[in-house]
Short mmCIF file of C-alpha atoms and ligand atoms in Angstrom, two decimals:
data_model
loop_
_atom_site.label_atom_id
_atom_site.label_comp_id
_atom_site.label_asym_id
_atom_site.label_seq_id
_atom_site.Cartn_x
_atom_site.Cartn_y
_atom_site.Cartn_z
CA UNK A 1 93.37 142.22 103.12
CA UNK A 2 96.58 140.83 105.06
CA UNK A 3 95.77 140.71 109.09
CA UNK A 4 98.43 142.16 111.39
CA UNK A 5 99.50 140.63 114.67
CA UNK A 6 102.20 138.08 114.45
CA UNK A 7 101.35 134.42 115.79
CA UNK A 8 104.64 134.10 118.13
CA UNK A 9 102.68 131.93 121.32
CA UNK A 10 101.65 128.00 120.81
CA UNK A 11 99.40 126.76 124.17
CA UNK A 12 99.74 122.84 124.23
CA UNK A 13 97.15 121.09 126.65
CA UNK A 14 98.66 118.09 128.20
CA UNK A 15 96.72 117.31 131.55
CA UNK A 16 94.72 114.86 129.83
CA UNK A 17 94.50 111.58 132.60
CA UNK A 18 96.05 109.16 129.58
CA UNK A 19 93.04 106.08 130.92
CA UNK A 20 93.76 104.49 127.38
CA UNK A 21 97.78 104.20 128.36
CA UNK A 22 96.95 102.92 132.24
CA UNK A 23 99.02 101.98 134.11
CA UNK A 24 101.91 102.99 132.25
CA UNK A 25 100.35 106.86 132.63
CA UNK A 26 99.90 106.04 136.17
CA UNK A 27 102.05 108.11 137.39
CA UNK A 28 104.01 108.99 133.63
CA UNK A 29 101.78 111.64 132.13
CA UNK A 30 100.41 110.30 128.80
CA UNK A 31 102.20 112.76 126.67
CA UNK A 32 105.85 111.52 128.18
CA UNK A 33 105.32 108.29 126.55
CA UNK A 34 108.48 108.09 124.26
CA UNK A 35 107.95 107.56 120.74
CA UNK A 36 111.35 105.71 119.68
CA UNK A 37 113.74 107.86 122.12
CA UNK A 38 111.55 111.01 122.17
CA UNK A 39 107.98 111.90 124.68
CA UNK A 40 105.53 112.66 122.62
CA UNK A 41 105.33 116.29 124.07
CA UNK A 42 108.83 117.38 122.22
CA UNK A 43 107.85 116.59 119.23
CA UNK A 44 104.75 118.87 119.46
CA UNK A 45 107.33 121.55 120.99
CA UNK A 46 109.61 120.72 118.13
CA UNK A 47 107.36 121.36 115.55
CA UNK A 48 106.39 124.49 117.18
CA UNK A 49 109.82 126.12 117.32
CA UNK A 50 110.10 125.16 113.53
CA UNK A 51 106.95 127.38 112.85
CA UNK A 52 108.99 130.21 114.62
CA UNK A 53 106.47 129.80 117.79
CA UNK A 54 109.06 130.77 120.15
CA UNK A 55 106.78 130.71 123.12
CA UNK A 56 105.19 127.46 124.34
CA UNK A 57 102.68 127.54 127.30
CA UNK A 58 101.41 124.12 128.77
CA UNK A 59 98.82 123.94 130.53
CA UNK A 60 99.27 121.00 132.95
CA UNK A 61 97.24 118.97 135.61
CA UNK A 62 98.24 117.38 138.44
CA UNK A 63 100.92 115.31 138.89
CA UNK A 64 102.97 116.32 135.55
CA UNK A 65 105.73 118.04 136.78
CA UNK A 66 107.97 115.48 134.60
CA UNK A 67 106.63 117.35 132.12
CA UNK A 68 107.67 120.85 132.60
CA UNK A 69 111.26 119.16 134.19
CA UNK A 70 111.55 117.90 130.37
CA UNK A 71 112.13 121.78 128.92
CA UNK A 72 114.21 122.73 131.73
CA UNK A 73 118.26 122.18 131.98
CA UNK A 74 119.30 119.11 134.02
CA UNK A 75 121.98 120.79 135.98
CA UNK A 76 123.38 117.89 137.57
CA UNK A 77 122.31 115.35 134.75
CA UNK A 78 124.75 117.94 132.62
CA UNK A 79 127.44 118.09 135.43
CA UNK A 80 127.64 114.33 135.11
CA UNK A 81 128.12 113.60 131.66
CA UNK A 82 130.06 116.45 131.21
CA UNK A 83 132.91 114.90 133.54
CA UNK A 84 132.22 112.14 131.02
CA UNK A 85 132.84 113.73 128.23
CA UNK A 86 129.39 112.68 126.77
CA UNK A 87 129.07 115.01 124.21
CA UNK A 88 126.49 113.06 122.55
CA UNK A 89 124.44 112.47 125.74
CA UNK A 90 125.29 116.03 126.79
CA UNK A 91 123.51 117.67 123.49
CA UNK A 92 120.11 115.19 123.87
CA UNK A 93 119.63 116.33 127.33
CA UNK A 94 120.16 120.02 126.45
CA UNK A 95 118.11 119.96 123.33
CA UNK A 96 114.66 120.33 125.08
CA UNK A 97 115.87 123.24 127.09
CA UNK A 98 116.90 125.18 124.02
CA UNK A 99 114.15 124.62 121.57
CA UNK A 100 111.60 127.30 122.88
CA UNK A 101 110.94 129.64 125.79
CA UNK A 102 108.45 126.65 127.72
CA UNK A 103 106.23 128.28 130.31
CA UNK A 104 103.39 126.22 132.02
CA UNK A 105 99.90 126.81 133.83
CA UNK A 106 97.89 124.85 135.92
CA UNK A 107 94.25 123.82 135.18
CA UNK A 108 92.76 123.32 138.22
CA UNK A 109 90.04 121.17 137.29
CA UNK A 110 90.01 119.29 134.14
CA UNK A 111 87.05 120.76 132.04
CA UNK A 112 87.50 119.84 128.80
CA UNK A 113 89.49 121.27 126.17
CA UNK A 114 88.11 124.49 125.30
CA UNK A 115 88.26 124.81 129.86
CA UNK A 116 92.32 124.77 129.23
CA UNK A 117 92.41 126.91 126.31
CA UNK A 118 90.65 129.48 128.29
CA UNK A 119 93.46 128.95 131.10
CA UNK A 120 96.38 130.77 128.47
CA UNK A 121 94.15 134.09 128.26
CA UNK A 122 96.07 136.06 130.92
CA UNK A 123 99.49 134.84 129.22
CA UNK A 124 98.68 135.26 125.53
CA UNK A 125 96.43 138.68 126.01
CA UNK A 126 95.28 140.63 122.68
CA UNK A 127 97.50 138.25 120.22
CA UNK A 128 96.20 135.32 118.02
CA UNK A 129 98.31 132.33 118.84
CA UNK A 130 98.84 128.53 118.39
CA UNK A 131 97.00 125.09 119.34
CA UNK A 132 98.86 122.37 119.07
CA UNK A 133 97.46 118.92 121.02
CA UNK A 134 99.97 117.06 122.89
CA UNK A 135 98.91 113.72 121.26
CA UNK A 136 98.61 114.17 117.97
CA UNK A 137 101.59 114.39 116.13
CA UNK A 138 102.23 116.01 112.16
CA UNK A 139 104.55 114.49 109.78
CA UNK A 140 107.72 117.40 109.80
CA UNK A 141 107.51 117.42 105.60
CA UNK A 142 103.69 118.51 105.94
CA UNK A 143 104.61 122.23 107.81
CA UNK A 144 101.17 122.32 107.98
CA UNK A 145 101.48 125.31 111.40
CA UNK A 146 103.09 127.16 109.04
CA UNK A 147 100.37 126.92 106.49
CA UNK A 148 97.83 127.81 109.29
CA UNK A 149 99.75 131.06 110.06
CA UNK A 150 99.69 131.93 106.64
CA UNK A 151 96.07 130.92 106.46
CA UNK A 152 95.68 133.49 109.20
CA UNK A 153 97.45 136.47 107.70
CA UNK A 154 95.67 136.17 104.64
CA UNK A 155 91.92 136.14 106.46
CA UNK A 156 92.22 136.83 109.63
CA UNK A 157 90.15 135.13 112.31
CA UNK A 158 90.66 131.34 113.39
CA UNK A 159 92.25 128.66 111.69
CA UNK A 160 91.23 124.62 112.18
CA UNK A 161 93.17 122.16 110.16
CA UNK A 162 90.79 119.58 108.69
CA UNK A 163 91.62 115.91 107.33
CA UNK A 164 89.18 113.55 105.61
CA UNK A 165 88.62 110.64 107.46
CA UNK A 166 86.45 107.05 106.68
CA UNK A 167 82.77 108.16 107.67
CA UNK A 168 82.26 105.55 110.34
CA UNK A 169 85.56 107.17 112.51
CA UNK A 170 83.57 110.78 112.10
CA UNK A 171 81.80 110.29 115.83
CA UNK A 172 84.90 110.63 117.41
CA UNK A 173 86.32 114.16 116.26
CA UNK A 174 84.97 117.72 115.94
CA UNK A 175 83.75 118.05 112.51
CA UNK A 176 83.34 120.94 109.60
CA UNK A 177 80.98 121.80 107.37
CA UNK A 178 82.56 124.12 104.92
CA UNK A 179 82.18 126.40 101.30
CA UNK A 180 85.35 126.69 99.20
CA UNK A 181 87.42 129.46 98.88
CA UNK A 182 89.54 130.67 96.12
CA UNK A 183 92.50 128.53 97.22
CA UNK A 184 91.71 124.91 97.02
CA UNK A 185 93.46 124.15 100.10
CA UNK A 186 91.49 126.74 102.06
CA UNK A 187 87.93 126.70 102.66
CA UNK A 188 85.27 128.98 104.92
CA UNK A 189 84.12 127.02 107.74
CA UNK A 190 80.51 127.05 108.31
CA UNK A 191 79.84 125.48 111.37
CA UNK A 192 81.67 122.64 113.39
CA UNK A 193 79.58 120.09 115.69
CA UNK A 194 81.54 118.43 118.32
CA UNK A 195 81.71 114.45 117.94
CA UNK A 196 78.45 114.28 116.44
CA UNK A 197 76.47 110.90 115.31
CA UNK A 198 77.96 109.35 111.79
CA UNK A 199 74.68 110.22 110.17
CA UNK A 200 74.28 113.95 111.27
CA UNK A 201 78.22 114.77 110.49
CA UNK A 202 77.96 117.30 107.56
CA UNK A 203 80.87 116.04 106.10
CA UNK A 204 83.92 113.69 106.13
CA UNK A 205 86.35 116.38 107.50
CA UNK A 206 87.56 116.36 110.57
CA UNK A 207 88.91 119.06 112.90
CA UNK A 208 92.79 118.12 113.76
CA UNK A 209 94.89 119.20 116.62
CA UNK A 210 96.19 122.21 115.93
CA UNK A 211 94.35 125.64 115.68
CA UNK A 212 95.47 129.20 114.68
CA UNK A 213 92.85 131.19 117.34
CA UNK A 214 92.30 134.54 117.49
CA UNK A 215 92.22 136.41 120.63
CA UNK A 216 88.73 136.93 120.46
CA UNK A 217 88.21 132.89 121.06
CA UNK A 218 88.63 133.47 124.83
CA UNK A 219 85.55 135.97 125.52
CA UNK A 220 83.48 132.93 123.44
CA UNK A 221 84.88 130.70 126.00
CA UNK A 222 83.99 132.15 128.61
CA UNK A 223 80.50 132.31 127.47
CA UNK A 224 80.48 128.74 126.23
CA UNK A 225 77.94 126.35 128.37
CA UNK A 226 79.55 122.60 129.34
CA UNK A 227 78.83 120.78 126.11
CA UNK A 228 79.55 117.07 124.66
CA UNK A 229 80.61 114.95 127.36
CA UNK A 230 79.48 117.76 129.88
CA UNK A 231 83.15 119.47 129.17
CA UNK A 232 83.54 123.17 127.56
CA UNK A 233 84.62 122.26 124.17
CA UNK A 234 87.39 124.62 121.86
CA UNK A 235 84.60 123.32 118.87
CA UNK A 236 82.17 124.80 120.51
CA UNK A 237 83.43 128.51 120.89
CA UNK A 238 85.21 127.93 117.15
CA UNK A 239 81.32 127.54 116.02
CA UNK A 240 80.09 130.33 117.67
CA UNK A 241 82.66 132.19 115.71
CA UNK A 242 82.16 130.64 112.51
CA UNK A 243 78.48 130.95 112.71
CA UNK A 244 78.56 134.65 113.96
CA UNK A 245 80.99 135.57 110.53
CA UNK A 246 78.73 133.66 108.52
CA UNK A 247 75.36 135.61 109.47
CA UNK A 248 77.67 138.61 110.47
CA UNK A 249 76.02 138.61 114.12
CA UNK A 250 77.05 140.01 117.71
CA UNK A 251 80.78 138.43 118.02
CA UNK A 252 83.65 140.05 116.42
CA UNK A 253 86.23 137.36 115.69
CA UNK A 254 86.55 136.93 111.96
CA UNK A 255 85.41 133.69 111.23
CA UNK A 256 86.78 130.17 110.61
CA UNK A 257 89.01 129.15 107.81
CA UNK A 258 89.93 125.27 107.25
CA UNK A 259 93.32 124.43 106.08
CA UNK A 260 92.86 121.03 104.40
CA UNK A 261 95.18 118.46 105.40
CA UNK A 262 96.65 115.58 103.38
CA UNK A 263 99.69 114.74 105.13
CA UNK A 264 100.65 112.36 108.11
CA UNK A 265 98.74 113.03 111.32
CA UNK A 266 99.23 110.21 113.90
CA UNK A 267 97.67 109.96 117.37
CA UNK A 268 99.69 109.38 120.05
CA UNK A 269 96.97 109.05 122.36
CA UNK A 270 95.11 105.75 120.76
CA UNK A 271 97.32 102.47 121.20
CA UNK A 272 97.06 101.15 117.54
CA UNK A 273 98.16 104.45 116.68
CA UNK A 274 100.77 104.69 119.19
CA UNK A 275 102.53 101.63 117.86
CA UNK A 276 101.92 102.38 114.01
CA UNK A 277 103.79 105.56 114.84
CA UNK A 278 106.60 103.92 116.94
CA UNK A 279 107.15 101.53 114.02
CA UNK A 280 107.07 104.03 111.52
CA UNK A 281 109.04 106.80 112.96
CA UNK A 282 111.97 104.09 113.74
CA UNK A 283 111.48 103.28 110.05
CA UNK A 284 112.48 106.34 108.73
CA UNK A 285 115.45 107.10 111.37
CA UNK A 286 118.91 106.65 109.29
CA UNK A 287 120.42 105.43 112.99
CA UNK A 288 117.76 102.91 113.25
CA UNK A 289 116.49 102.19 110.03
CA UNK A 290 119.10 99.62 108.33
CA UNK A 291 118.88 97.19 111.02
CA UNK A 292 115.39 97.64 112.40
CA UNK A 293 113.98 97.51 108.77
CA UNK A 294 115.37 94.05 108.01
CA UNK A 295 114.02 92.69 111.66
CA UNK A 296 110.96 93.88 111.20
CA UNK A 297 110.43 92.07 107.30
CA UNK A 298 111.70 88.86 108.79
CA UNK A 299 109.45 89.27 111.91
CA UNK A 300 106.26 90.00 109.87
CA UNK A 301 107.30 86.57 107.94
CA UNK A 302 107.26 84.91 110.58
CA UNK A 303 103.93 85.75 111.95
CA UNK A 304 101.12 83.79 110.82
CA UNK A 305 98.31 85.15 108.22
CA UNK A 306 95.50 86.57 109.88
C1 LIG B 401 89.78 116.92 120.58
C2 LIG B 401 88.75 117.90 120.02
C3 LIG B 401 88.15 117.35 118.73
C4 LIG B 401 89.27 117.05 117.74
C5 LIG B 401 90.31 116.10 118.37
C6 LIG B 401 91.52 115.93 117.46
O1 LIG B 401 89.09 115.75 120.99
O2 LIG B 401 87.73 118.12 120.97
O3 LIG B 401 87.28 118.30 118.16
O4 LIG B 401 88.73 116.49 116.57
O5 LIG B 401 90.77 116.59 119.63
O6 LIG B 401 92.42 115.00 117.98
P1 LIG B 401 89.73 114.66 122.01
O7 LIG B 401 90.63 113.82 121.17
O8 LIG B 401 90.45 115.44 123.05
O9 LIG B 401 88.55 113.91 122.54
#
């Protein structure tokens, strides 16, 4: 049965306080950090607009206006390289603005991730629509949004992207427990548990950051108590909806498919990470690459073996 309802919104939560980057997120928020020449943050809208997400709501904290200034036109910045004649210069600082129709929305407090899901109800209303987290960033050959949203229109319900992970980093993520499915890249998710202890994760598969939800997520979330970390967790209401398909109890929302991830997924937000994907992303830029490539082989040379 194909499910109706076009996915057309993404909701990106960026207030996250960025300790791990102090003080460089001082008063930068986290998700500005550029990655070569880029913040983080347009990546994630980038890869958005490429699913055909057309519009992006962030939902912000305090202090992060930079943020929203990013998808907005630079009048004057424009006026000033335009009497330049920077083309070049004149195209980067327009590109932002162009990609998508950005919107934004204040949490108030910071609750936890399923608390600033919950703050895009009134803007997304009766439609299933996007996750994406501002830190993690997806390889752009993996299209695995688009995936999702097909994921979706074939069964409905919520989509979590899942990626196998060493057992020992399982404590840190949401994780799955899951039956296959006639696709082998698709399986029915069973229940989720929120960072739970290595030894009581039912499996190695982690939950990702980037969700297809459906519309009925937000009633859950409303109804979801403070969980791990005393924050309302989006793994939380997912489970509630995964468990209520499963024994096809009180809420409506069409269960939980896992997409099954085996591409690139590289967090922004952890510093070994963040560097890794610095390196790596300025590896595979033609502008950069040539030179950059043949620094970094003699550098490593030089370094001594550890
Ligand atoms: C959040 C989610 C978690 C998920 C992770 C992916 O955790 O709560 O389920 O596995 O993102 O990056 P956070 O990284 O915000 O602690």
């Amino acid at each position: 049965m194909a499910h109706s309802g076009e996915v057309t919104k993404a909701v990106v939560p960026v207030a996250g306080l960025g300790t791990r980057f102090l003080p460089a997120t001082k008063v930068t928020p986290k998700v500005m950090m550029p990655v070569v020449d880029k913040p983080a943050i347009q990546y994630v809208v980038e890869e958005a607009a490429s699913a055909g997400l057309s519009d992006v709501l962030l939902i912000t904290g305090e202090g992060q206006q930079s943020i929203t200034d990013h998808f907005e036109r630079a009048y004057d910045l424009e006026a000033r390289l335009t009497a330049r004649g920077n083309q070049k210069a004149l195209a980067q600082v327009r590109a932002p603005s162009e990609l998508a129709k950005v919107s934004y929305v204040r949490q108030d407090s910071p609750r936890g991730l399923g608390h600033a899901v919950l703050c895009a109800a009134e803007h997304v209303g009766d439609e299933p629509f996007a996750v994406l987290l501002g830190d993690d960033l997806i390889g752009k050959r993996d299209d695995l949004l688009a995936r999702m949203i097909a994921a979706r229109k074939r069964y409905g319900g919520s989509i979590v992207a899942l990626m196998e992970v060493p057992h020992e980093q399982i404590s840190s993520y949401g994780c799955a427990a899951f039956k296959p499915t006639d696709d082998p890249d698709i399986v029915a998710v069973t229940d989720l548990i929120e960072k739970p202890d290595a030894s009581e994760a039912p499996s190695n598969w982690i939950v990702i950051g980037r969700y297809v939800c459906d519309p009925s997520i937000f009633a859950v979330l409303r109804e979801t108590p403070a969980g791990r970390g005393g924050e309302i967790q989006l793994t939380d209401a997912l489970r509630t909806l995964a468990i209520a398909d499963r024994t096809r109890a009180g809420v409506d929302g069409g269960g939980v498919h896992g997409v099954l991830f085996r591409g690139r997924r590289y967090d922004t937000g952890n510093k070994q990470d963040f560097l890794r994907t610095t390196v790596e992303f300025a590896c595979s830029r033609p502008d950069l690459a040539p030179e950059f490539v043949s620094w970094l082989r003699e550098y490593l040379e030089t370094l001594p073996q550890t």
